[in-house]
PDB file of C-alpha atoms in Angstrom:
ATOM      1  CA  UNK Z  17       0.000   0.000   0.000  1.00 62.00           C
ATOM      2  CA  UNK Z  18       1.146   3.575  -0.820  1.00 76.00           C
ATOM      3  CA  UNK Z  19       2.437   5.476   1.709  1.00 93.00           C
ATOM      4  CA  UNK Z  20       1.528   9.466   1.805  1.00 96.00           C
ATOM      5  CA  UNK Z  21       3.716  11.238  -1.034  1.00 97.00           C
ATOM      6  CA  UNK Z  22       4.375  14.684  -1.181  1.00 97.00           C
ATOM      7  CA  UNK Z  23       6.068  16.553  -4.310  1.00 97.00           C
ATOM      8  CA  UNK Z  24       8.177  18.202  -4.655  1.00 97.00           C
ATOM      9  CA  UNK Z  25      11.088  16.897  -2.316  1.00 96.00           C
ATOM     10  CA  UNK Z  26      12.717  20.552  -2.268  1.00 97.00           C
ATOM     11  CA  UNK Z  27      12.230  23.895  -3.584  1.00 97.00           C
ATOM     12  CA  UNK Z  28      13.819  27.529  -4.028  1.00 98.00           C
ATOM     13  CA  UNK Z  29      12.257  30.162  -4.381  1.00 98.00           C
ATOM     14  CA  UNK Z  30      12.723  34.198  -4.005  1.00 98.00           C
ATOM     15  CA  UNK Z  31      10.950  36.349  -1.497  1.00 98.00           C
ATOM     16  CA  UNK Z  32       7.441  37.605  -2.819  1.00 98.00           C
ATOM     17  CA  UNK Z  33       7.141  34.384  -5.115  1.00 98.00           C
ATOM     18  CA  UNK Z  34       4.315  31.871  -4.725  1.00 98.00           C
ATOM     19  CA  UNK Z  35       4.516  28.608  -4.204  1.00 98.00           C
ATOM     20  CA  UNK Z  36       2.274  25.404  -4.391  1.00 98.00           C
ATOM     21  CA  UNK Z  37       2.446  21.918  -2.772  1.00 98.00           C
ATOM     22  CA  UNK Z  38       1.397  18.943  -3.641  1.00 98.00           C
ATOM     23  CA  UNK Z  39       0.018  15.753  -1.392  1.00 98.00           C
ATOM     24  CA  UNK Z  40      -1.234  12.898  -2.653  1.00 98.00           C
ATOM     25  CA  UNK Z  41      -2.987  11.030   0.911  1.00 97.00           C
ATOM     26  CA  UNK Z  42      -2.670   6.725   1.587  1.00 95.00           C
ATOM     27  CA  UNK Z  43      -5.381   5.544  -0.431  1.00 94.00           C
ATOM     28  CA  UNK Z  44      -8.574   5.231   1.398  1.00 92.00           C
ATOM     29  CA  UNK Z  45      -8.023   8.453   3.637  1.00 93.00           C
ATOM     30  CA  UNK Z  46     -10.127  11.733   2.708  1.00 93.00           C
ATOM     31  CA  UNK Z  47      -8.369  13.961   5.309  1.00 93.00           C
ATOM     32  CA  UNK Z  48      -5.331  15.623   4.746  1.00 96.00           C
ATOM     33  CA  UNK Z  49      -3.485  18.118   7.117  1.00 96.00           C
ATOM     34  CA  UNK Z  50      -0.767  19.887   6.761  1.00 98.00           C
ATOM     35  CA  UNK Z  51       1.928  21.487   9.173  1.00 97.00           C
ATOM     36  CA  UNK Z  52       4.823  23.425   8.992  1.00 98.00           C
ATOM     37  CA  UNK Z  53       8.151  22.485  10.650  1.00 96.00           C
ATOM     38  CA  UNK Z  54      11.002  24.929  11.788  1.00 96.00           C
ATOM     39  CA  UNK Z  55      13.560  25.087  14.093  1.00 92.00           C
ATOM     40  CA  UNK Z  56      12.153  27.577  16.269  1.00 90.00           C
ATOM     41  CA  UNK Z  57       8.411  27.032  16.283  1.00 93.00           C
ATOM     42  CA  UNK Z  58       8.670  23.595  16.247  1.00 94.00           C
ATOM     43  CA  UNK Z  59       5.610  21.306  14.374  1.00 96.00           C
ATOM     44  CA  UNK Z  60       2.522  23.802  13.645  1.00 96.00           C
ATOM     45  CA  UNK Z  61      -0.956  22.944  12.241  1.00 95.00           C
ATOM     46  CA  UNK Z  62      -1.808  24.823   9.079  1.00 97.00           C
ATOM     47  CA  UNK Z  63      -5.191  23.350   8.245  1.00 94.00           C
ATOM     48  CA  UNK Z  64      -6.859  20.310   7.486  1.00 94.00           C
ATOM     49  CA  UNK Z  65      -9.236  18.765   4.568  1.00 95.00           C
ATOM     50  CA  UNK Z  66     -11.871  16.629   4.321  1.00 93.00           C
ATOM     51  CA  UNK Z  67     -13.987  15.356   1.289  1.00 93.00           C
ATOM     52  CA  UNK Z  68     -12.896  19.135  -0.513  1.00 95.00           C
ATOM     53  CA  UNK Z  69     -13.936  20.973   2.404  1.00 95.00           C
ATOM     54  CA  UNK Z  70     -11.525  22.988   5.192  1.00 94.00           C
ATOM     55  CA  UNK Z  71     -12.738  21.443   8.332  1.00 91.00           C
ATOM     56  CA  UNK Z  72      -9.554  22.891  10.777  1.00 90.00           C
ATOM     57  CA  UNK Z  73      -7.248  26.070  10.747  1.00 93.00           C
ATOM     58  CA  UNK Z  74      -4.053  26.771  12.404  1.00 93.00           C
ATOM     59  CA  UNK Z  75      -3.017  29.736  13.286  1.00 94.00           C
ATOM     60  CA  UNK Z  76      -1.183  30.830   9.999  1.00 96.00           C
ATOM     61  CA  UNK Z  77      -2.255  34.938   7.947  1.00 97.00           C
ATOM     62  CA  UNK Z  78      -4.195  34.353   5.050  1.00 96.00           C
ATOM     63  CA  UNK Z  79      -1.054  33.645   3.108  1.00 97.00           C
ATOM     64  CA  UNK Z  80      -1.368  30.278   3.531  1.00 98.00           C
ATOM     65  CA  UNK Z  81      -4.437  28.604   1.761  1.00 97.00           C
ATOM     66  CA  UNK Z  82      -5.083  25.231   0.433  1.00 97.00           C
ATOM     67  CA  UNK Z  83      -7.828  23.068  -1.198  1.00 97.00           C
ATOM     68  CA  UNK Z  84      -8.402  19.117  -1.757  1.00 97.00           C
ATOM     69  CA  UNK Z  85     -10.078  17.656  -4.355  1.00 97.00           C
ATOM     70  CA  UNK Z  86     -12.591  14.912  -5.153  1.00 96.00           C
ATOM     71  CA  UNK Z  87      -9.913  12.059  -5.240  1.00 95.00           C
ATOM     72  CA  UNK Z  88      -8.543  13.104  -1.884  1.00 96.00           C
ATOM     73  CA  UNK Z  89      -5.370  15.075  -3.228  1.00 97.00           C
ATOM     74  CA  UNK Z  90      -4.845  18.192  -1.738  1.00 98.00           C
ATOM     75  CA  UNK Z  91      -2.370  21.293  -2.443  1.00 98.00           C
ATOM     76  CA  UNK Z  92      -0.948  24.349  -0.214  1.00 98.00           C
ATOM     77  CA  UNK Z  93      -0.345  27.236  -1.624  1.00 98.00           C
ATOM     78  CA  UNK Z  94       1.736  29.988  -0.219  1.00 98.00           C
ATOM     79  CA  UNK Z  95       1.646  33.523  -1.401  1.00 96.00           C
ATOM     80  CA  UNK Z  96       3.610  36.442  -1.255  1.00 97.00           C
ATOM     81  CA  UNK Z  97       6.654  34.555   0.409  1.00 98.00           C
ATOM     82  CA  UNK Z  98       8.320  36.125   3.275  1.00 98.00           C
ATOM     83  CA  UNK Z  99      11.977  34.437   4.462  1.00 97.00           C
ATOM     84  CA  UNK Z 100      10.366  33.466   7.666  1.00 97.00           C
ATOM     85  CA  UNK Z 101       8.329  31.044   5.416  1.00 98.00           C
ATOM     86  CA  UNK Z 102      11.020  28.643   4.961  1.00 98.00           C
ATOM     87  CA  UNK Z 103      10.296  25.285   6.040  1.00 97.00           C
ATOM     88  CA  UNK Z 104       9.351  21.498   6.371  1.00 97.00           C
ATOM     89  CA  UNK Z 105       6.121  21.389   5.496  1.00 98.00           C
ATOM     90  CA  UNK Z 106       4.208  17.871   5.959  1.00 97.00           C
ATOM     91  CA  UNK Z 107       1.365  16.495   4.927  1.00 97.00           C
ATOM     92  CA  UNK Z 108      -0.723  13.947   7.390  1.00 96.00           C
ATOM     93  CA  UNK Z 109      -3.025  11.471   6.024  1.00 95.00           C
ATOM     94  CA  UNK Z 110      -5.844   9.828   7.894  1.00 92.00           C
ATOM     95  CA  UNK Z 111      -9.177   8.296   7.251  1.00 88.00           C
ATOM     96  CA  UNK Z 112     -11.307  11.918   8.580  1.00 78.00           C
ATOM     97  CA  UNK Z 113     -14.167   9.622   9.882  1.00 81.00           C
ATOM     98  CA  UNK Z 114     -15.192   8.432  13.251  1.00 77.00           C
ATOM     99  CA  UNK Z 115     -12.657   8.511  16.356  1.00 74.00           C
ATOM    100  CA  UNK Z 116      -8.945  10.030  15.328  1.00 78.00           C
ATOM    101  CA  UNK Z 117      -6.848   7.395  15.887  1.00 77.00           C
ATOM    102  CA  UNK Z 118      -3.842   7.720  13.920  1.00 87.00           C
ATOM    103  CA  UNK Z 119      -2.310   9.863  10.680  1.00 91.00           C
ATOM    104  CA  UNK Z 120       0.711   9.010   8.531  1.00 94.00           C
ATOM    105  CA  UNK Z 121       2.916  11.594   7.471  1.00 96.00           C
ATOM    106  CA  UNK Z 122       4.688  12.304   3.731  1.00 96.00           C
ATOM    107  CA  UNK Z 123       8.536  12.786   3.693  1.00 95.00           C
ATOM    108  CA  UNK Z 124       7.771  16.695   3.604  1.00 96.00           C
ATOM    109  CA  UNK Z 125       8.360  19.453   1.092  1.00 97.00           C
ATOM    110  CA  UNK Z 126      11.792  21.255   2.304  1.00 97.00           C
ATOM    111  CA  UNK Z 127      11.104  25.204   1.123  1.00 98.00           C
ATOM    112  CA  UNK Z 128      13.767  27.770   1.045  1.00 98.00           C
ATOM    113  CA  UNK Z 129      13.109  31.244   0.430  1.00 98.00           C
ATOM    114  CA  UNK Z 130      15.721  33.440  -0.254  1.00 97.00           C
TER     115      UNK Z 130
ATOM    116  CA  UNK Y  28      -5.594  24.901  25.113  1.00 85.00           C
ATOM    117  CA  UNK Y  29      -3.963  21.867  24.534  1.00 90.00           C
ATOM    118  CA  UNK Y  30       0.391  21.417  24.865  1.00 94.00           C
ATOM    119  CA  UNK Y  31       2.519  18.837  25.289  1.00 97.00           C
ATOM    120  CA  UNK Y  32       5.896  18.929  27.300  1.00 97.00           C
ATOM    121  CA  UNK Y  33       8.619  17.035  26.493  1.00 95.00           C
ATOM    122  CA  UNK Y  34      12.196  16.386  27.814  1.00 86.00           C
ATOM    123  CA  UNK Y  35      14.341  18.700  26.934  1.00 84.00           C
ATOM    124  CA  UNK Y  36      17.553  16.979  24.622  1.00 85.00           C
ATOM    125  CA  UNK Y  37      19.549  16.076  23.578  1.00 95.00           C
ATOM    126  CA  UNK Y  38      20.232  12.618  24.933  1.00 96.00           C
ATOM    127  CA  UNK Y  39      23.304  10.501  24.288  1.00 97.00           C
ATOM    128  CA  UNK Y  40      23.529   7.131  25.351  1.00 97.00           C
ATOM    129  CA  UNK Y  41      25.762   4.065  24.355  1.00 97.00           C
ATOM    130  CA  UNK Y  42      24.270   1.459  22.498  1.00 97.00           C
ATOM    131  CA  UNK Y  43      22.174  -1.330  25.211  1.00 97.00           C
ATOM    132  CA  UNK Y  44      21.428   1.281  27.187  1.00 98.00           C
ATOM    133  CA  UNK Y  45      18.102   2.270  28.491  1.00 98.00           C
ATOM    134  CA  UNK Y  46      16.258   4.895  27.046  1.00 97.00           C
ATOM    135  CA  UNK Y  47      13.583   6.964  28.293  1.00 97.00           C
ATOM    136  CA  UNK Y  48      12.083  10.057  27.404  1.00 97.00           C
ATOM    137  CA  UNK Y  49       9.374  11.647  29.580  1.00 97.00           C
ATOM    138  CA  UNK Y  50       6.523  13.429  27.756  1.00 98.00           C
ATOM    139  CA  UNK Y  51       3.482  15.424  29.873  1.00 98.00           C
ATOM    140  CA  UNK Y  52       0.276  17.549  28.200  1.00 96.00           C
ATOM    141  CA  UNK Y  53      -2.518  19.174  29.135  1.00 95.00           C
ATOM    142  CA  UNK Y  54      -5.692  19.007  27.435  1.00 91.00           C
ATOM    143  CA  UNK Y  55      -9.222  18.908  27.827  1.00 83.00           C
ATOM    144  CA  UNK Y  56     -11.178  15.849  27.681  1.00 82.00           C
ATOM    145  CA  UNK Y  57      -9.426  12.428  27.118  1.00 86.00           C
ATOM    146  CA  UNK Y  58      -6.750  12.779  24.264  1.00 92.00           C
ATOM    147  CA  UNK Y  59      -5.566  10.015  22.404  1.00 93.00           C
ATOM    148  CA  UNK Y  60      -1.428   9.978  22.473  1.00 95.00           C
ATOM    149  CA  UNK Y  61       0.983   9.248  20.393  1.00 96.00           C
ATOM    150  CA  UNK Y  62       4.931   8.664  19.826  1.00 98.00           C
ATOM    151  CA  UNK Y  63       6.285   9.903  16.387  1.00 97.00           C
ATOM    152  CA  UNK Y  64       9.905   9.226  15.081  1.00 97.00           C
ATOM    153  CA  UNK Y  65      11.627  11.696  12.268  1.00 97.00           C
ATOM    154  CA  UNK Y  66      15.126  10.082  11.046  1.00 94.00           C
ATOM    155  CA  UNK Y  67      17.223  12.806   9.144  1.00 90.00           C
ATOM    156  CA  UNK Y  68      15.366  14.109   6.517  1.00 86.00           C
ATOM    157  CA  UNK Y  69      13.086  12.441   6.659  1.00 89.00           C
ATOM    158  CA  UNK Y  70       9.036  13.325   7.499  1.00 92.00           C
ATOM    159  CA  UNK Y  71       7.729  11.388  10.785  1.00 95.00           C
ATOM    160  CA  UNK Y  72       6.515   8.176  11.139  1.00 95.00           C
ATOM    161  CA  UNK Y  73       3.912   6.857  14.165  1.00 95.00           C
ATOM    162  CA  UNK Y  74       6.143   4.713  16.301  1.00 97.00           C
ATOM    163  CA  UNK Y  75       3.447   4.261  18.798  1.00 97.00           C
ATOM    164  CA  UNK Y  76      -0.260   5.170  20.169  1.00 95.00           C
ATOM    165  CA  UNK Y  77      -2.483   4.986  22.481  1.00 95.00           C
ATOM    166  CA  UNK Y  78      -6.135   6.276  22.846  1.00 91.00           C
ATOM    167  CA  UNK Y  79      -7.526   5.758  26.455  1.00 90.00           C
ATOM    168  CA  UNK Y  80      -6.249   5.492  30.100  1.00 92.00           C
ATOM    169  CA  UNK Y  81      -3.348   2.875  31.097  1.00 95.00           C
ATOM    170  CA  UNK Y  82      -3.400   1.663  27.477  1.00 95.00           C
ATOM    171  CA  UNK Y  83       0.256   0.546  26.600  1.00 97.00           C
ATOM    172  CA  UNK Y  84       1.373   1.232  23.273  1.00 97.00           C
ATOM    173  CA  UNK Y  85       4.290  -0.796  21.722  1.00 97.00           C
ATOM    174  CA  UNK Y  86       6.332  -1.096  18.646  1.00 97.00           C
ATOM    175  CA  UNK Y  87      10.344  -2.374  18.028  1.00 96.00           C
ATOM    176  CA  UNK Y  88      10.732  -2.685  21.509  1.00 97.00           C
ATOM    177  CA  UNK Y  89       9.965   1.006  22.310  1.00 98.00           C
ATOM    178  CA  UNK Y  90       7.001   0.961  24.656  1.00 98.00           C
ATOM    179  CA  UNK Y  91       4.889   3.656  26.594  1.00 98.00           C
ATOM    180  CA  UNK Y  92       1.874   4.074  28.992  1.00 98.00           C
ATOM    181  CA  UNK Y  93      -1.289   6.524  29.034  1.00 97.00           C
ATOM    182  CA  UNK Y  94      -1.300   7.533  32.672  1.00 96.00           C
ATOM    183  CA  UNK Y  95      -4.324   9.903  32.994  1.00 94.00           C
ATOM    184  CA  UNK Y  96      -3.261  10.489  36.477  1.00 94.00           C
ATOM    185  CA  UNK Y  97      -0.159  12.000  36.144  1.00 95.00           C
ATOM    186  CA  UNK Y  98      -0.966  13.191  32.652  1.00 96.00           C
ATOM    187  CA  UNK Y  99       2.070  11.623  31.181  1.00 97.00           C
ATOM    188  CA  UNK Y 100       3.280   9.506  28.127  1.00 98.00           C
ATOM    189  CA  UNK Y 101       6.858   8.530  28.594  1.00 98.00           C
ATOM    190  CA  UNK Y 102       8.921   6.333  25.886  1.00 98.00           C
ATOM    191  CA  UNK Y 103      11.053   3.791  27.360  1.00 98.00           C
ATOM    192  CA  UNK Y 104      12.755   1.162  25.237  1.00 98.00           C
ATOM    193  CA  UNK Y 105      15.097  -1.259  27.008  1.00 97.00           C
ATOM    194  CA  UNK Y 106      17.871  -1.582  25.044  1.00 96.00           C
ATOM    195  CA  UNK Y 107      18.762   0.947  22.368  1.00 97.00           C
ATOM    196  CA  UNK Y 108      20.099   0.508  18.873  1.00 97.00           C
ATOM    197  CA  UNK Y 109      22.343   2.591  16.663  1.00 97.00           C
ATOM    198  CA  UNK Y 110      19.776   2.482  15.031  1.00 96.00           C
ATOM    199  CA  UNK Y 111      17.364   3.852  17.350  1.00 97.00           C
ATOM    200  CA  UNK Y 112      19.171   7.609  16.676  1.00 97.00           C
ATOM    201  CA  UNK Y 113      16.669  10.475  15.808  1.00 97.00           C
ATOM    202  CA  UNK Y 114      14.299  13.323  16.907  1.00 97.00           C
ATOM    203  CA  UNK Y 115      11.311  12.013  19.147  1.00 98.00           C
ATOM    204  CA  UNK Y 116       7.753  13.542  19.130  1.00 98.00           C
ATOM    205  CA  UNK Y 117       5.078  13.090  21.620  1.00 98.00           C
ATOM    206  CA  UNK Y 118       1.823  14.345  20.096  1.00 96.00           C
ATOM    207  CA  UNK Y 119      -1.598  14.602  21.284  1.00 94.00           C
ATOM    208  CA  UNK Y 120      -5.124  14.837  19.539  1.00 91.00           C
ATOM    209  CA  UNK Y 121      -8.211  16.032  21.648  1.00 81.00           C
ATOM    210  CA  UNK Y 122     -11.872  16.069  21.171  1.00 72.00           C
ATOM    211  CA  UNK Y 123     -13.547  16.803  17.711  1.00 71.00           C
ATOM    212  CA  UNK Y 124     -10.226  18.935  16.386  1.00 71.00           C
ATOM    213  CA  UNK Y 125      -8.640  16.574  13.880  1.00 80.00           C
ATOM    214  CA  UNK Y 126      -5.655  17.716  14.834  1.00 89.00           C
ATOM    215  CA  UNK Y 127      -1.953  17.010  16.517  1.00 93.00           C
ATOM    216  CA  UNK Y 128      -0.699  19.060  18.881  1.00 94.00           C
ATOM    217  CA  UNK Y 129       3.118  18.318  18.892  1.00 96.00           C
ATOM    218  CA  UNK Y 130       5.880  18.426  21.514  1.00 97.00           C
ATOM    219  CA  UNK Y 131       9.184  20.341  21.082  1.00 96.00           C
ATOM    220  CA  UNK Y 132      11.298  16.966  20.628  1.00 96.00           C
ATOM    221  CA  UNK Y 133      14.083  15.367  21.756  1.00 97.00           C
ATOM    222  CA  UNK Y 134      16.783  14.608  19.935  1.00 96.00           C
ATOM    223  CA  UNK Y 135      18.811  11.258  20.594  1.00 97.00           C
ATOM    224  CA  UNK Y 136      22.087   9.748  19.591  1.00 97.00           C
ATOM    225  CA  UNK Y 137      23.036   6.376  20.364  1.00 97.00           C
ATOM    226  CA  UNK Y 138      26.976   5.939  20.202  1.00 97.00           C
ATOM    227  CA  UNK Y 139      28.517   2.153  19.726  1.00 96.00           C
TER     228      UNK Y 139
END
């Protein structure tokens, strides 16, 4: 079985820029979430989607958006890119119904903004 | 809201030691608690979980214990590995928010 894969692996890009990221979820799950990792704030939620719909928000400026679609995949965008942006960002997978029991994490997008 | 304390790192033990690493939170209701593992660049992976009072997760020997008492989810493995070197996570999720409140982590090296 698939595991949660998120794409790109890394990525460059210059203050002001936009960027979008890709996460494809385990087959089977319809909610993705996604957090942002740095050194000094640690693991942060961003938001989470289920079945195309934003069902959680961090709290993250409007910058940060995403969407999901119909089979599940979602994408983050990031607008107007500020140095402070640069991160891990992960992507969680999990089933979204009944209890929360568990969620599987992608290998991460690594952003650098310079 | 909710948090989760961890023990501060890094830890650096020789390889057969024992390990543990004490986690704590606070949250309201009964949270479901978990142990994640993030190998160098890498994303994390769920080592371990548990989701209601004096449950014991376990998984390659690492173990822990939902004490609702003392609000605490400490990792313990007996003998560590090489192997076993990484940054660990304790992570909570509580009521209806789909969500994983992390701690900071704690880094470990295990020297032959």
């Amino acid at each position: 079985k698939a595991g949660v894969t998120q794409t790109p692996r890394y990525l460059i890009k210059t203050r002001g820029q936009q960027v979008t990221l890709s996460c494809s979820p385990i087959s089977g799950h319809r909610s993705v979430s996604w957090y942002q990792q740095t050194p000094g704030q640690g693991l942060q939620f961003l938001f989470e989607y289920f079945s195309e719909t934003q069902r959680n928000k961090g709290n993250f400026p409007g910058r940060f958006s995403g969407r999901q679609f119909s089979n599940s995949r979602s994408e983050m965008n990031v607008s107007t890119l500020e140095l402070g942006d640069s991160a891990l960002y992960l992507c969680a997978s999990s089933r979204g119904e009944g209890p929360f029991t568990e969620a599987f994490f992608g290998q991460g997008t690594r952003l650098t903004v310079v | 809201g909710d948090s989760v304390t961890q023990m501060e790192g890094p830890v650096t033990l020789s390889e057969e030691a024992f390990l543990t690493i004490n986690c704590t939170y606070t949250a309201t209701g009964y949270p479901s608690l978990f142990w994640y593992v993030q190998y160098p660049g890498e994303g994390l992976q769920l080592l371990l979980k548990a989701t209601k009072a004096d449950d014991k997760g376990s998984n390659k020997g690492f173990e822990a214990t939902y004490r609702k008492e003392t609000t605490s989810f400490h990792l313990e493995k007996g003998s560590v590995q090489v192997s076993d070197s990484a940054v660990y996570f304790c992570a909570l999720a509580s009521g209806s928010a789909r969500q994983l409140t992390f701690g900071s982590g704690t880094q470990l090296t295990v020297l032959p």
